[in-house]
Coordinates of C-alpha atoms (C1' of nucleotides) in Angstrom, one line a residue:
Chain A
X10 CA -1.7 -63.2 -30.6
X11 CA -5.5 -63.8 -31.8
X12 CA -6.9 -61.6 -33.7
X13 CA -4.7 -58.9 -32.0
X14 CA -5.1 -59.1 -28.7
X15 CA -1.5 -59.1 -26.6
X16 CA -1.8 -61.8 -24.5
X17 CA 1.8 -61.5 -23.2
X18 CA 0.5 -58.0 -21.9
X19 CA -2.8 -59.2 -20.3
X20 CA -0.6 -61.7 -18.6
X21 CA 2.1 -59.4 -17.0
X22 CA -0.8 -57.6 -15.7
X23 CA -2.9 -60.3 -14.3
X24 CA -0.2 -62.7 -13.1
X25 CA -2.3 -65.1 -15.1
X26 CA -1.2 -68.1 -16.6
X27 CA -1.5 -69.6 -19.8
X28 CA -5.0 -71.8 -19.0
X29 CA -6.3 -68.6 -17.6
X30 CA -5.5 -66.8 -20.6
X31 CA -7.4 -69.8 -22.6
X32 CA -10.0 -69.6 -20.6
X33 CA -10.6 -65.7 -20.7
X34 CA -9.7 -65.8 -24.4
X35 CA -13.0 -67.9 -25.4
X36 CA -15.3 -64.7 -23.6
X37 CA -14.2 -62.2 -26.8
X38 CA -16.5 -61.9 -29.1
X39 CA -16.6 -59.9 -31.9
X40 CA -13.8 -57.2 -32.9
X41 CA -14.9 -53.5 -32.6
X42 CA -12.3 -51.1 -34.5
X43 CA -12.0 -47.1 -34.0
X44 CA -10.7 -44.2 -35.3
X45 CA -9.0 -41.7 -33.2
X46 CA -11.6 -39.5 -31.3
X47 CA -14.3 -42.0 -32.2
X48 CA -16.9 -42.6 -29.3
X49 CA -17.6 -46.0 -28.7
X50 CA -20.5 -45.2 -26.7
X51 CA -21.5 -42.4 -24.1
X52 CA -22.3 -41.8 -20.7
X53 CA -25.8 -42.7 -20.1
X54 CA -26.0 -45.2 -22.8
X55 CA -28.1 -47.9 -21.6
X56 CA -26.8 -51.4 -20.8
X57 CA -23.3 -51.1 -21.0
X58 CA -20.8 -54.1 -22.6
X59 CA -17.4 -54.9 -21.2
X60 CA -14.3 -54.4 -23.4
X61 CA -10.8 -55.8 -23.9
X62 CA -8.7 -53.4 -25.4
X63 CA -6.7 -55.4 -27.9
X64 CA -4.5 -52.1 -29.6
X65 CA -4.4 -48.6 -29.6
X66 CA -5.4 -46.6 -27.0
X67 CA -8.9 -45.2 -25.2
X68 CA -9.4 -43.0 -22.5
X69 CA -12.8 -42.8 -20.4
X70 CA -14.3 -39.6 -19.5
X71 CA -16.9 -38.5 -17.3
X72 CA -18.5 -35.5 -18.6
X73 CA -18.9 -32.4 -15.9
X74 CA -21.3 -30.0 -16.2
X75 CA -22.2 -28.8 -19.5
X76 CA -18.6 -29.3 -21.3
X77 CA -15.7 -30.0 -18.5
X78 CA -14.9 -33.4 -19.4
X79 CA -12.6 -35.1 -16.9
X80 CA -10.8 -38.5 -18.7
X81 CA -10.8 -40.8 -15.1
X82 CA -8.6 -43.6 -17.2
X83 CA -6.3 -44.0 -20.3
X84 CA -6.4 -47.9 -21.1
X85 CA -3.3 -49.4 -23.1
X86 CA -3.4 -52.9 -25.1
X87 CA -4.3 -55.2 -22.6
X88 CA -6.8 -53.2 -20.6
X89 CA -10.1 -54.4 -19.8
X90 CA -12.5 -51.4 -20.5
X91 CA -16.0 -50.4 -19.1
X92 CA -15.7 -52.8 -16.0
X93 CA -17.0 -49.8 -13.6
X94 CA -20.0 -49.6 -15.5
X95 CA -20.7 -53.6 -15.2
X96 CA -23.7 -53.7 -12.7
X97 CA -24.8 -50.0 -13.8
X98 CA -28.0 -50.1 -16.0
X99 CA -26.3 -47.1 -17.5
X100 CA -23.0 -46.5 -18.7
X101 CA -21.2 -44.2 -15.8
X102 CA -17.9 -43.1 -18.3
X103 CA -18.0 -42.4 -21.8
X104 CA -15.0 -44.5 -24.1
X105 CA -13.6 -42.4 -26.5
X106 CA -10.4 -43.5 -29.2
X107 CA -7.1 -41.8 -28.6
X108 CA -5.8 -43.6 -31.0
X109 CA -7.1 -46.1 -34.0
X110 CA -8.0 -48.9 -31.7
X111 CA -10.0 -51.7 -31.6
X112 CA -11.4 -53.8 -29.1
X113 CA -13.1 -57.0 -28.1
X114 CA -16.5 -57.1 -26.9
X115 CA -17.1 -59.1 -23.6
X116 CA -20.7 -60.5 -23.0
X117 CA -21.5 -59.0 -19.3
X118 CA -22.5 -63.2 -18.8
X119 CA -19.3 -64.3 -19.4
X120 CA -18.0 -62.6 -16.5
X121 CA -20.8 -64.2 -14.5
X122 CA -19.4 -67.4 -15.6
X123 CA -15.8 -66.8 -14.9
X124 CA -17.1 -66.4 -11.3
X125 CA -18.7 -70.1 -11.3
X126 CA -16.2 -72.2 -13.2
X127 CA -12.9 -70.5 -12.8
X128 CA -12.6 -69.3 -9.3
X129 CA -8.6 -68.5 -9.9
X130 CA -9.4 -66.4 -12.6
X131 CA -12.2 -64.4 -11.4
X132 CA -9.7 -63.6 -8.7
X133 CA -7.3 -62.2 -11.0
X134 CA -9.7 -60.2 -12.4
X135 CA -10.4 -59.0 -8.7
X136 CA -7.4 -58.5 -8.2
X137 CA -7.1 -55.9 -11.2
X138 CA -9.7 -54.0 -10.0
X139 CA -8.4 -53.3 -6.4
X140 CA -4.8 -52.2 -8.6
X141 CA -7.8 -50.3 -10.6
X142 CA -8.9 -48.5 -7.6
X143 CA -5.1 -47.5 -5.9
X144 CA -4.7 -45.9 -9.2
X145 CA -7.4 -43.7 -8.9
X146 CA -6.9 -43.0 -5.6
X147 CA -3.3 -41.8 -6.4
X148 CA -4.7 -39.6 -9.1
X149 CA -7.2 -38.5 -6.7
X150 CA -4.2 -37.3 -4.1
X151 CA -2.4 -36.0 -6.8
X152 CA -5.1 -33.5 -8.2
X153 CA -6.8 -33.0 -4.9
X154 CA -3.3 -32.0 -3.5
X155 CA -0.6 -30.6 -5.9
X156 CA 0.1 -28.0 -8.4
X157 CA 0.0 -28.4 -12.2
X158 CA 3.9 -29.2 -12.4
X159 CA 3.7 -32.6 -10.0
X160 CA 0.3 -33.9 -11.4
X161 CA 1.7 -34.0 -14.7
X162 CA 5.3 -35.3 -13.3
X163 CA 3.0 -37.8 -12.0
X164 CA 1.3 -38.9 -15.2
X165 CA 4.6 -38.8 -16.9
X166 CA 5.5 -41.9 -14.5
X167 CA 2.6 -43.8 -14.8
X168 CA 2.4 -43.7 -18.3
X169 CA 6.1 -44.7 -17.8
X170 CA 5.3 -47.2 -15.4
X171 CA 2.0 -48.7 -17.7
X172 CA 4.1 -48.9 -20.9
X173 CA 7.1 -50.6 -19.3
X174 CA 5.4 -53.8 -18.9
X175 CA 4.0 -53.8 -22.3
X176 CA 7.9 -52.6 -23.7
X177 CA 10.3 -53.1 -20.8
X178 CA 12.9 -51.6 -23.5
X179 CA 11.4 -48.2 -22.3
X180 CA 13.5 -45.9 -20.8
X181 CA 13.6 -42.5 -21.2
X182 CA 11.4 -41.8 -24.2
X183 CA 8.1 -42.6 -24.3
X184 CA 5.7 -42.6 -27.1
X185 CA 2.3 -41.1 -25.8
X186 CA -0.2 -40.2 -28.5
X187 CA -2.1 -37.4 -25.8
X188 CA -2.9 -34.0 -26.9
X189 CA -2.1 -31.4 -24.4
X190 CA -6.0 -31.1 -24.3
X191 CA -6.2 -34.9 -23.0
X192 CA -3.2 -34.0 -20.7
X193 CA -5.5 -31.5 -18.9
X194 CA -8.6 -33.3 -19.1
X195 CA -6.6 -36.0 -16.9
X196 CA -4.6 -33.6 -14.8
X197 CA -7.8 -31.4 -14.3
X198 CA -6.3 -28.0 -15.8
X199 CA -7.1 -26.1 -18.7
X200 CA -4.7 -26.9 -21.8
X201 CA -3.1 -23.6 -22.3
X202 CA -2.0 -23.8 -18.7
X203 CA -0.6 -27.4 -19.5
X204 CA 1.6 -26.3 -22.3
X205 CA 2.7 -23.4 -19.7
X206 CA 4.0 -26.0 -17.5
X207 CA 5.4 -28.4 -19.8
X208 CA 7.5 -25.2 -21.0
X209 CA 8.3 -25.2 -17.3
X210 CA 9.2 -28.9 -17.3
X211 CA 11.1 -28.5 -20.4
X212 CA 13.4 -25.4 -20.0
X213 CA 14.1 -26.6 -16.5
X214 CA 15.7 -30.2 -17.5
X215 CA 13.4 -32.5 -16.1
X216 CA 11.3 -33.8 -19.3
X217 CA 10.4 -32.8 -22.7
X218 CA 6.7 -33.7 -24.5
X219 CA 6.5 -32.7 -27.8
X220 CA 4.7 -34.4 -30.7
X221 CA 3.5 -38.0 -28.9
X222 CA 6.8 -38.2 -27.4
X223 CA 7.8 -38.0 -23.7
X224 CA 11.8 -37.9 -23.3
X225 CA 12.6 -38.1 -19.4
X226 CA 15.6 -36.0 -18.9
X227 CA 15.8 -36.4 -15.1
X228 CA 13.8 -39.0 -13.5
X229 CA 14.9 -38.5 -9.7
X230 CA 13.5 -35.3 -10.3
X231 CA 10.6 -35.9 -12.0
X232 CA 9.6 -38.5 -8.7
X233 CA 10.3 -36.1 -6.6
X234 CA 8.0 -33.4 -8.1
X235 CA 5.7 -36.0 -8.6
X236 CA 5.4 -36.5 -4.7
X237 CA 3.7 -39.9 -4.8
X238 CA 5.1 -43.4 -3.7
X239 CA 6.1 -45.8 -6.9
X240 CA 4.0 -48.3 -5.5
X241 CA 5.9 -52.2 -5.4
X242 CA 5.4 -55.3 -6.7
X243 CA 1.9 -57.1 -5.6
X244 CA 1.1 -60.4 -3.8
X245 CA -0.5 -63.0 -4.9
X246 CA -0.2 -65.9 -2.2
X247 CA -4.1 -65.4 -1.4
X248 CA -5.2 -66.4 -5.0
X249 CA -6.6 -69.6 -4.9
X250 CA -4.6 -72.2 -7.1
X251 CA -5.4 -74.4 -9.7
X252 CA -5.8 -77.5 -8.0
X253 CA -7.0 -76.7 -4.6
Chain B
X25 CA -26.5 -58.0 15.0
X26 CA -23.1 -60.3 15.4
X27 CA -20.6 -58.3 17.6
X28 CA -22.6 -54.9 16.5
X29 CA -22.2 -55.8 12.5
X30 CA -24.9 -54.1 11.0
X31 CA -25.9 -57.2 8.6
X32 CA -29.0 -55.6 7.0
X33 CA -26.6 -52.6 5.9
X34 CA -24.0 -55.2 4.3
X35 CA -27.0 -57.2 2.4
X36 CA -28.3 -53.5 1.3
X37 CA -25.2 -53.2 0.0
X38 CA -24.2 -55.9 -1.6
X39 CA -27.3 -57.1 -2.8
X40 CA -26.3 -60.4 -0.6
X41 CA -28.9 -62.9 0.8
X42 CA -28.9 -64.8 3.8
X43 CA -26.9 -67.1 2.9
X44 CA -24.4 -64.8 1.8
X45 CA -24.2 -63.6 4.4
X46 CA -23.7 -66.3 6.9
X47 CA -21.1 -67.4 4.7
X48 CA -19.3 -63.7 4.9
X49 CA -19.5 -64.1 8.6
X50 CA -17.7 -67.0 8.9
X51 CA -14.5 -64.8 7.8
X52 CA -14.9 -62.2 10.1
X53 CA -11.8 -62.7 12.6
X54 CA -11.0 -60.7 16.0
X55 CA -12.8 -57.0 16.8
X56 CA -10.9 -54.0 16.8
X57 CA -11.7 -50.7 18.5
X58 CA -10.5 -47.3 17.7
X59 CA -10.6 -43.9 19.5
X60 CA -11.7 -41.0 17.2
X61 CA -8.3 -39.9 15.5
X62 CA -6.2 -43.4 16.2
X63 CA -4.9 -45.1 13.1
X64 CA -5.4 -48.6 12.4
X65 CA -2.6 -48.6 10.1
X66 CA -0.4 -45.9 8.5
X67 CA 0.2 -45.9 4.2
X68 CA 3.2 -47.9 3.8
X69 CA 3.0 -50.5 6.4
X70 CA 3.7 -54.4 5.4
X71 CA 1.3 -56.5 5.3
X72 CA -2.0 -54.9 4.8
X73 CA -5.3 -56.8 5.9
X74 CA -8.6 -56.0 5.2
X75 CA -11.5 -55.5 8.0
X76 CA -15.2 -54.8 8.1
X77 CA -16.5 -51.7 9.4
X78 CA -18.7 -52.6 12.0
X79 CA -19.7 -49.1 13.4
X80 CA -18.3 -45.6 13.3
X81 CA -16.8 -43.9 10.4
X82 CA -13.0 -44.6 9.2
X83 CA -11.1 -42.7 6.6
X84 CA -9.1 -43.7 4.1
X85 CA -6.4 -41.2 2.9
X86 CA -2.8 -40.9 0.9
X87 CA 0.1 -39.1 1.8
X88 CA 1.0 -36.4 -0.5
X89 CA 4.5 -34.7 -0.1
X90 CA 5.0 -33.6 3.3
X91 CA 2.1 -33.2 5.0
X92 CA -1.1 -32.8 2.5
X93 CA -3.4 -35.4 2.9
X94 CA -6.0 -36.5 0.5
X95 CA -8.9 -38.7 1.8
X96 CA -10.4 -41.3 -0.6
X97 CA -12.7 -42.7 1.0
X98 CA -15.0 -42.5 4.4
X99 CA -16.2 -45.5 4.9
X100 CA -19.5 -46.5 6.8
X101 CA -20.6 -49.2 9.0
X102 CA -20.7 -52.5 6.7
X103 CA -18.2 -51.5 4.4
X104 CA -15.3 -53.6 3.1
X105 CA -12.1 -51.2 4.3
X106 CA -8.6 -52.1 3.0
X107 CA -9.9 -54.1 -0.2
X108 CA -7.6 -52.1 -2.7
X109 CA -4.0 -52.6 -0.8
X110 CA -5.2 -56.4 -0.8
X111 CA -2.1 -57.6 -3.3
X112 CA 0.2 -55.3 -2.0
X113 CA 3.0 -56.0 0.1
X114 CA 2.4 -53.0 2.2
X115 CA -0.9 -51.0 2.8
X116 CA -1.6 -48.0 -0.2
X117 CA -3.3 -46.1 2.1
X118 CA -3.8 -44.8 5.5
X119 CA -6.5 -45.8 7.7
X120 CA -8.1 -43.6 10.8
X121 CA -11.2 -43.4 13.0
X122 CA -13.3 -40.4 11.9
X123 CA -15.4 -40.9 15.4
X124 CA -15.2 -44.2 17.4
X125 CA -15.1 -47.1 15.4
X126 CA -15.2 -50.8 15.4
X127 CA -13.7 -53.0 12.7
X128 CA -13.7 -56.8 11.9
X129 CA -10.6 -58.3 10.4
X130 CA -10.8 -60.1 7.8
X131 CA -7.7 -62.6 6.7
X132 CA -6.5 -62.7 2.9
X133 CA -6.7 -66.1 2.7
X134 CA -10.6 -66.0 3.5
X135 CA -10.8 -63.8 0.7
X136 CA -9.5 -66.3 -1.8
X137 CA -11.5 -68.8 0.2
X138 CA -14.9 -67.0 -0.9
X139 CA -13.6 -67.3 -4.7
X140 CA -13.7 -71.3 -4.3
X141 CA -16.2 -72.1 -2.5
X142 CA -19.0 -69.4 -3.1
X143 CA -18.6 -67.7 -6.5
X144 CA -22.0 -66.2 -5.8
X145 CA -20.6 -64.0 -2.8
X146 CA -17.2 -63.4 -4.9
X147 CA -19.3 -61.6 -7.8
X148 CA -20.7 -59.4 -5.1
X149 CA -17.5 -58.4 -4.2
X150 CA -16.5 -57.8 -7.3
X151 CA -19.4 -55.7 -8.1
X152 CA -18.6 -53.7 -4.9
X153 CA -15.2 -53.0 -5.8
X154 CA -16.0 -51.7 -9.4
X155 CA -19.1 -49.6 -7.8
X156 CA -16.5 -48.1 -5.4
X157 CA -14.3 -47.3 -8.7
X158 CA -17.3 -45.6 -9.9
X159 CA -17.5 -43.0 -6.5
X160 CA -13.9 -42.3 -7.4
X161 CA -14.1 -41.0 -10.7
X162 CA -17.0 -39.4 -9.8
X163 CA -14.9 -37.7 -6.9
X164 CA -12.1 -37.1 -9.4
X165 CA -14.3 -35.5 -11.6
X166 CA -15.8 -33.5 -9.1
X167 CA -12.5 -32.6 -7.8
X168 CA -10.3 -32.4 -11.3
X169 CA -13.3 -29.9 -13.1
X170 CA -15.6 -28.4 -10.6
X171 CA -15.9 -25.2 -8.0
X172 CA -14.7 -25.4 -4.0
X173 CA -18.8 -25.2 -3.6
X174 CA -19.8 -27.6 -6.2
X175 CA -17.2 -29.9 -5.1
X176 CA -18.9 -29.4 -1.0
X177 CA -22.2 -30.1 -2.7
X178 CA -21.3 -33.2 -4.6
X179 CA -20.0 -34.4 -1.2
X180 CA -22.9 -33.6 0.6
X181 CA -25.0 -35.6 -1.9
X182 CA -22.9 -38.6 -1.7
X183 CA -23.4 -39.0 2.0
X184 CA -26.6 -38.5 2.3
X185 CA -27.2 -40.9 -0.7
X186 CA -24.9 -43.4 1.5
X187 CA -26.4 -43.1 4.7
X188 CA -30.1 -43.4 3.2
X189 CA -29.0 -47.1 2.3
X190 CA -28.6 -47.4 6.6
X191 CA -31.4 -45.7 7.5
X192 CA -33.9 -44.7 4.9
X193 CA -35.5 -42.1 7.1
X194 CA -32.8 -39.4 6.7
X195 CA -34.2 -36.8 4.7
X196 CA -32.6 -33.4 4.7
X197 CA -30.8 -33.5 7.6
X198 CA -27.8 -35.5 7.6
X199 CA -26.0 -36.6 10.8
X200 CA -21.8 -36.0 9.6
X201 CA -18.9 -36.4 12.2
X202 CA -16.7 -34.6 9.9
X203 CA -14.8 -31.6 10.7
X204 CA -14.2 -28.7 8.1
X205 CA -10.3 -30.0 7.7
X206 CA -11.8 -33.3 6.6
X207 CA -13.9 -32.2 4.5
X208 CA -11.0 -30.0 2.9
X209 CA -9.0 -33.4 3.0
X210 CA -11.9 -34.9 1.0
X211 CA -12.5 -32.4 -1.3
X212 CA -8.9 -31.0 -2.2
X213 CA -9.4 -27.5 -0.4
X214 CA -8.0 -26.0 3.1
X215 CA -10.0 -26.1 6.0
X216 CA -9.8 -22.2 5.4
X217 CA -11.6 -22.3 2.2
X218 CA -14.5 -24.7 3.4
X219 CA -15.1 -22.7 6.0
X220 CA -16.2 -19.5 3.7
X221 CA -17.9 -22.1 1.3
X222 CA -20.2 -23.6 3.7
X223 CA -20.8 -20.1 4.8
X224 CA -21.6 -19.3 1.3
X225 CA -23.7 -22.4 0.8
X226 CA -25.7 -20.8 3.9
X227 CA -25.9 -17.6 3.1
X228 CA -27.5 -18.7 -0.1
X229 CA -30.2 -21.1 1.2
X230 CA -29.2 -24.1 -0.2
X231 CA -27.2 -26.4 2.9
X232 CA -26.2 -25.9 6.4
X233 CA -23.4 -27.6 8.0
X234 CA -22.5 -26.9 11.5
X235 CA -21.5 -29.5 14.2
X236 CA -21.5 -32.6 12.8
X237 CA -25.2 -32.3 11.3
X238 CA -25.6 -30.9 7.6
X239 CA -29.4 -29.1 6.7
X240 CA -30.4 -29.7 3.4
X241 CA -32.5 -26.5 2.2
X242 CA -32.9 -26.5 -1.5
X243 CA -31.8 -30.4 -2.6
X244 CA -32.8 -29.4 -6.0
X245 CA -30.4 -26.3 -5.7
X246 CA -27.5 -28.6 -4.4
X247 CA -28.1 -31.6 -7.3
X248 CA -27.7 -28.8 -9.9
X249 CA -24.3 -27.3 -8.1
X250 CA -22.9 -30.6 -7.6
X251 CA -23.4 -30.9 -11.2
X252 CA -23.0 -35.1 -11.3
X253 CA -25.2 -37.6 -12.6
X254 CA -27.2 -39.3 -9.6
X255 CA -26.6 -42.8 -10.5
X256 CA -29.6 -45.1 -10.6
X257 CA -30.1 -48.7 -9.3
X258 CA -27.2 -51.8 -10.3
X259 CA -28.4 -54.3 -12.4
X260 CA -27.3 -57.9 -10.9
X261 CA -28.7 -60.0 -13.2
X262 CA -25.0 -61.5 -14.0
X263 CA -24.4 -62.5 -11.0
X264 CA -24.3 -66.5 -10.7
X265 CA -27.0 -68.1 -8.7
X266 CA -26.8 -70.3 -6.1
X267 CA -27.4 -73.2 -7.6
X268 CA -26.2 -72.9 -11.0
Chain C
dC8 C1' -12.3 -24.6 35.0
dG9 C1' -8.5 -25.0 31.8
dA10 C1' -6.3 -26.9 27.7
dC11 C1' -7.0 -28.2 23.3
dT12 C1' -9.2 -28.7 19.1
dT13 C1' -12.2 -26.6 15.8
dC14 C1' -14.4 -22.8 13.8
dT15 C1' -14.5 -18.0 12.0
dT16 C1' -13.0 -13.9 9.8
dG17 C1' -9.5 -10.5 7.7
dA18 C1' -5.8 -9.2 4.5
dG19 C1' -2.7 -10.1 1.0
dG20 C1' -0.7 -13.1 -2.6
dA21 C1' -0.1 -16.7 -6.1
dG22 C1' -1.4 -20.4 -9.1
dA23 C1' -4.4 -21.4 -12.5
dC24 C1' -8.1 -19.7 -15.7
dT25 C1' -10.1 -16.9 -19.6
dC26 C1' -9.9 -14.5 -23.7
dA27 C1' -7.4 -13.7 -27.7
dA28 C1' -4.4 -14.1 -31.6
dG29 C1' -0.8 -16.1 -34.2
dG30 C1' 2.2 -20.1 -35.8
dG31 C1' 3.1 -25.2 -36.7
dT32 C1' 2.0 -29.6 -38.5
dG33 C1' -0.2 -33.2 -40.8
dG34 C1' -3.7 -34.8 -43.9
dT35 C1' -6.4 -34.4 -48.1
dG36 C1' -7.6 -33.1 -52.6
dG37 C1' -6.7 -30.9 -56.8
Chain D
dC10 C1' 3.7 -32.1 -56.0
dC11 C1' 1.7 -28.3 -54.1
dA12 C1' -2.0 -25.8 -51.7
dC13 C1' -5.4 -25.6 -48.5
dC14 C1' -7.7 -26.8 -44.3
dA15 C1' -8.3 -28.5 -39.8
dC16 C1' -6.3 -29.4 -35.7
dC17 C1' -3.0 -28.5 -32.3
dC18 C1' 0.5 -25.9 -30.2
dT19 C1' 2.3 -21.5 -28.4
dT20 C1' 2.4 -17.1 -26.2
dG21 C1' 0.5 -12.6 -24.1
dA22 C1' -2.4 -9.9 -20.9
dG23 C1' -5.6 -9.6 -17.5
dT24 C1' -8.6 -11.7 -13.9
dC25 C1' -10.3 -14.7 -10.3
dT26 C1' -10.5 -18.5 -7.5
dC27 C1' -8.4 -20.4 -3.9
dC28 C1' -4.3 -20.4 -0.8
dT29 C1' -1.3 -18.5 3.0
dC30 C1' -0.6 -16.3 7.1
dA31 C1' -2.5 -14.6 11.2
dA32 C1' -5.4 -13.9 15.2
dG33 C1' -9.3 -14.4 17.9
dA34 C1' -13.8 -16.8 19.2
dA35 C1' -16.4 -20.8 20.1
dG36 C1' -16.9 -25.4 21.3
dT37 C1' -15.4 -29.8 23.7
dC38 C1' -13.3 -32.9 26.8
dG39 C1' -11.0 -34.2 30.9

DNA sequence: CGACTTCTTGAGGAGACTCAAGGGTGGTGG
DNA sequence: CCACCACCCTTGAGTCTCCTCAAGAAGTCG
């Protein structure tokens, strides 16, 4: 743990190793620390940095119109944030603060130099990206496809999912520090209409949110409502090694 | 031209050179042709691989419940197709011909070839994947906060920004071998809905789509419906050199 | 020319939204 | 320690966008 920053976490999700996460720990610079509903930067802002989420929470938001802000990503510790935006001469998402967080800044060079000195590595970070992208397109089916009850079972188990490898002690109750505002503004419904169906959710047996906290009552349910595969483990073999 | 490859579209797109691009195709293994409607491979299948579009339109699209469908992605001639299922033991999506198509296959192993050998060429990937993360959220946005006939115009914007790269000459009218139920696929409507919408979008002066060619009447009209940042020009500068 | 897909339009219904008001909850300052 | 304030949650009533079901027309391919 270096000033923060969960390597155990980054590893899990990168299948790196422990020269890889030496490697990628000399890119962070310095610390950046934020308040809940601080805005690290907007949408627009010109030449956009990389992040690495080392705690709390932040959620990127692309802003619709002339208030309909849809949040395209929550990040957790671990997260690299504001990759999308890395060849853009203008930030495409805007990184807000869920929760006190703070982050470490990663100089848009660095990456370039991943690419020419540590092959494996930039392949891990590859790798991410494509996981990156099914995630999106599984929201993207979700919204595009089901009603307000199964888009928010389907958050429900991803946020699941996400926190497990951080806390594999997770179960059934899961600590989520999401207003029901945030819950629409990733589900794409208004928040009255997500407390309506969370009522639904709640006084039919299935799962209870109330105050940051997400208690699962009936998980085979919930995946079934959720109507999306729990995709499986990933593969790896391709990655160049080490030594090779 | 290599087996009907349109290079010039993959360096447009990529930002490649040359030498790139001779080295990309090297990988390029066996052709495969599809009839309009066959699927390459269906969501769920071991194994994925990734090809290279060589001509026609594919689609890329998840499985939702019992029979919904949600396209994520069309792809054109000289785009990457099956990047994101690449770590995945079986395939995240489906892929289908949207007309006649003809696709390159491109073994894993190549992949983590290009990471060892030419880190230049692996940064462009890389920047590819996280620009196609960006058309995502913009989609999810689009589809999470928007109107049925914002959503249409958003669309319609995308490919004709897309197909300019091709073939800079396309103005307003945009050659589109989509039917209505894709475009409902796309767009999270029914084919029902899209129907009245384009009629709508006709009636008011601003596009026409009718047998696989859309007519764009008021562009300005359409930008301000679609209600999305157009997203300017990458910046590359990152990227390693080749001899460097 | 015939079969099939795709498009078009109508009528009715439902899921989600808008507007509005009241009640909790937690944080801050006196 | 209490009171106030801001933010968030909760619920009601009415509306509208979009969906479902259905049938026929138009286009397309063999």
């Amino acid at each position: 743990m270096d000033a923060g920053w969960d390597y155990e976490r980054f590893k899990a999700f990168t299948c790196a190793d422990d020269d890889d996460i030496d490697t990628f720990r000399r890119l962070a610079g310095p610390t950046i620390g934020l308040k809940r509903g601080e805005i690290l930067r907007m949408q627009g802002a010109p030449d956009p940095q990389v992040y690495i989420l080392l705690s709390g929470w932040v959620a990127c938001s692309i802003i619709v119109g002339e208030s309909a802000r849809q949040i395209v990503k929550v990040h957790l510790p671990g997260d690299l944030v504001g990759m999308p935006s890395l060849a853009a001469p203008t930030a495409c998402d805007t990184i807000e603060a869920v929760s006190a967080a703070k982050l470490g800044v990663i100089e848009t060079a660095a990456i370039g130099q991943v690419f020419s000195s540590n092959p494996r590595l930039a392949a891990l970070l590859f790798l991410v990206s494509q996981q990156e992208r099914v995630v999106l397109m599984e929201r993207l089916a979700s919204i595009g496809r089901t009603s307000a009850a199964s888009r928010i079972a389907a958050l429900i188990l991803e946020l699941r999912t996400r926190l497990r490898r951080n806390d594999p002690t997770i179960e059934n109750v899961v600590p989520v520090p999401l207003t029901q505002e945030d819950i629409g503004d990733m589900t794409g419904l208004t928040p009255v209409y997500v407390n309506r169906t969370l009522r639904q959710l709640r006084t039919s047996g299935i799962a209870t949110w109330r105050r940051g906290v997400i208690t699962i009552d009936d998980r085979d349910a919930l995946a079934v409502l959720a109507a999306l595969p729990q995709s499986p483990e990933r593969d790896t073999s391709w990655i160049p090694s080490r030594r090779g």
